[in-house]
Amino acid sequence: MTSDPAPAHTPAAPRDGAREGTRGHDSARRLGPTRVLDIDPLLDDPKTRIVVCCGSGGVGKTTTAAALGLRAAERGRKVVVLTIDPARRLAQSMGIDSLDNTPRRVKDVDGDGELHAMMLDMKRTFDEVVEAHADRERAAAILSNPFYQSLSAGFAGTQEYMAMEKLGQLRARDEWDLIVVDTPPSRSALDFLDAPKRLGSFLDGRLIRLLTAPAKLGGRAGMKFLNVGMSMMTGTLGKLLGGQLLKDVQTFVAAMDTTFGGFRTRADATYKLLQAPGTAFLVVAAPERDALREAAYFVERLAAEDMPLAGLVLNRVHGSGAGELSAERALAAAENLDDAGIVDQETGKAAFRNSPETQGSSESPADSDTATEAPAPDVGSPAADRASADGAVGQLTAGLLRLHADRMHLLAREQRTRDRFTALHPEVAVVEVAALPGDVHDLAGLRDIGDRMANGGPTGTA
Amino acid sequence: MSRLQVVSGKGGTGKTTVAAALALALATEGKRALLVEVEGRQGIAQLFETEALPYEERKIAVAPGGGEVYALAIDPELALLDYLQMFYKLGGAGRALKKLGAIDFATTVAPGLRDVLLTGKACEAVRRKDKTGRFAYDYVVMDAPPTGRIARFLNVNDEVAGLAKIGPIHNQAQAVMRVLKSKETAVHLVTLLEEMPVQETADGIAELRAAKLPVGRVMVNMVRPALLDEADLELVRSIPRTALAKSLSTAGLGGARRGGGADRLVDPLLEQAGEYAERYALEREQRSVLTGLGLPLHELPLLAEGMDLAGLYELATELRQQGIS
C-alpha cells in the first residue's frame, strides 16, 4: 500500500502526464515512496481523542474539520467539532444557522454516532474563564476593566489562547469520544502553537510584574537603578499611552492574578494536552507553493515539539481521466483541428443548436453508426450545413483539447509542488482530496469530502 | 488617483501579489511608488526574489519607463522607537526600554497602538516631501491585513480612542485618520471568483463603508482562461459522442471506433467539460454578485506557470492596460 510514490488508488493519470511533461519532475518522483494517510483507522481508534486541523489560511481547514467530524460520527463515535471562523455556508451545511459557543447537535447524521458542532466565541470563552475563577464581585470588576475588554475582544493571540482554552474545557468534560479542532485563520500555521504561549508569557512577564508591583522593588537593595529605569519607563509609557491605560493594566493584572493563577501556567497546561497521547495533528494544505511551505514549517515544528503528526491532508488536488494524453499532444491535435476548420463556425454552431435530432441523440450516443458519417442533421439541410456543423464540432473538440492541456499543466504543477514537499518530508503520510468544482452546502457535500479523504484519490476523475 | 493605495483581500487570494503588481503599474513612466508590508512575513521579499527586507526603504524594482518601486517592511517595535525618538529624544534610553521589553509591551498591550504605528508610518510616507517640495513618493501601496480585519485595522481612531484618550498616540491616531478617510486613500479588495472570497469582499466593503473609509476597486485575481464559450458548452450537451470521437480521430488522436484511441478520450474529455461548465456557471454567478457591488472591477489572469517575477510584471502590464494608473 505504500510502495507507490503516489497514493495507490490515484489513477495513473497524473503520473503519466507528469512523465510526459518534464523529465526533472520524473526523477523527483523517485526520491522515495510516499506513505498514504489512512483516515478511517485514525478516526475509528478509540484512543484518538483529539484531532487538530492546522494549516495556513484558505486551504479548506474548516471544511476538512467538519468533514472529518461527520465521518467519525457516522462511523459510530460521539464527536464535537470546534470551528473557529466558519463560513456561513459551512455552518448551514451542518444544519445550524448560527454556531455559537455551546456545542449543538447536528441533525440527520447517519448511524449510531453523534455530531455536535460549535464555534469559538473568544470573548465569551474568556468571560467564562473569569466568571468560573472569581467571585461575582471580582469577576464584575475584571469584566468591566477597559484593558480586559480590549484584551478579550481582539488581542493578538487571544483567539489562539481561547481556542486552546476551549479545547481544554471540552476535553475536561469528557463527554465526547473525539474532539475535532479547527485552528484560527492566520497567515502562519505556527501561530496556533505560539500565540497562546506568547500571550501567556506576556501577561505573566517580568515587565508586567514590575509594572504592577513597583513598590516591592524599591525596598530591595541593588534594585535602585532598575527602579529609576522603571519609573522613567512607566512615565514614558504613561505619556505615550495616556496614563489611564497603564492603570487599567495594573488593576487588571492584580485582579486576575489573585483569582486566576498564571496565564502562562494555564497556557502550558493546554499545550501539554497537545503532546498527550490521543492527540493527532493533521496538517491541511492545498497543492500550492505557499500553503505547502507553511505545511513544511509546521511539520518540522511538530516534530521538534514531540507533537504527534498523523499526516498531511492535501486538498483541491486535480486529476484527469485522460492522463495518457499529454498537454503537448493535446495542443498539437487542437491545432490540427484549427487548421482544418475553414467553415464559418458560428453558423455551424447555430445549425447544430437548432436541430431537434441532435438534441434527442445526446442520450443515445453509442448506438448509432450514422453519427460516424456526420453529426449534423440531415433533414432537408444542404451539404453546407453539414460542413459548418462539422466545423463547430471541430472547434468544440479543439476547445476540449485545450481544456485538457490546461488540466495537464495544472496537474504537473501540483505534482511538482507536492513532490517538493515529499522530498523534504518523506516520512509524512499524505492523503489527496480531489478538487470540487463548487462549495459545500449540505451534509451530503461534507460526506462526499469525507469519502474522498478516505479513498485518498481524485475520485472526481473516475 | 489616490496616493495611498491599500490592498486587502481574503487569505489565499494573492493580495500581496496584487499589491506588488499595482506598485509596479503605478510606478511606470518615471513615477516612484513605495510598497509597504505590515504583517512582518516578508512576502514582498519572496515575491521579488530578494533577501529579507530590513526596516528601511530600499529600491526593489524598476518599472517600465524609468519608474522605481521601493519597499519597506514595517516593524511595529522599531516604528515605536522611531516615534519615541522623534517626540522625546530618548537616545540610549530607547534602547534600554527595548531591553526591558517595554517596547514589546507597549506594542502588544494596546492592540490599536500597533495599528496606529503601522498606518502612521504609511501616512508619513504619503505626506513626506523632498527639499524641492516634491512628494517623496508619488504613490504608497500598502499590503494590508486580510479583508476580515481591514476595517478595524484602518479605523485606528476608534481602536485607540478607548485606550489612549489623550497624549501623542491619540494625536497621531487623529492625524492618521484624516489621511485614511480622505480622497488621498483608496482601499482595494482582492478576491477570487469563488463563493467565500466574494462573500467576504461584500462584507468587507460594507464594513469599510460603515467606517466611512474610502473603498476603491475590486480586483478579481487568478481568473482562469475562458477555453470554452457559451456556444461550446451548449454543443457539449447535445453532441453525439461518436461525432466527438470522429473529430478527435481527425485531429490525429487514434481510432474513432469503439475502444479506439480517440473513442477512449471522449468520456474523460466530456467529464472535464462538465466540470468546466459547472465552474463556469458558478463563476458567472459570483461575477454578477461582484458587479452588483457597484465598484470598478478588474480581472487578473491566472498565470499558467505559477507566480514569479516575470508574472508580476505581466500582471502590472495587465493592470495598466485596464487603466488603473
XYZ file of C-alpha atoms in Angstrom, chain A residues 47 75 145-146 157 166 176 198 220 276 293 331 336 354 360 369 407 414 423 431 443 451:
22
model
C -7.563 6.079 21.642
C -18.732 5.617 11.921
C -11.953 46.795 33.098
C -11.236 48.592 29.793
C -3.143 35.788 20.237
C -11.901 25.793 24.925
C -17.122 13.178 23.686
C 3.301 34.415 23.761
C 15.302 45.669 47.795
C -0.537 13.874 25.123
C 5.780 25.759 2.545
C -2.399 21.196 -28.048
C -4.632 20.297 -36.412
C -31.368 24.319 -33.926
C -32.542 13.944 -28.940
C -23.414 4.239 -36.921
C -5.699 20.497 -16.827
C 0.534 20.488 -8.457
C 11.204 15.102 -0.967
C -3.890 11.900 1.557
C -24.174 17.262 4.906
C -15.369 9.782 1.247
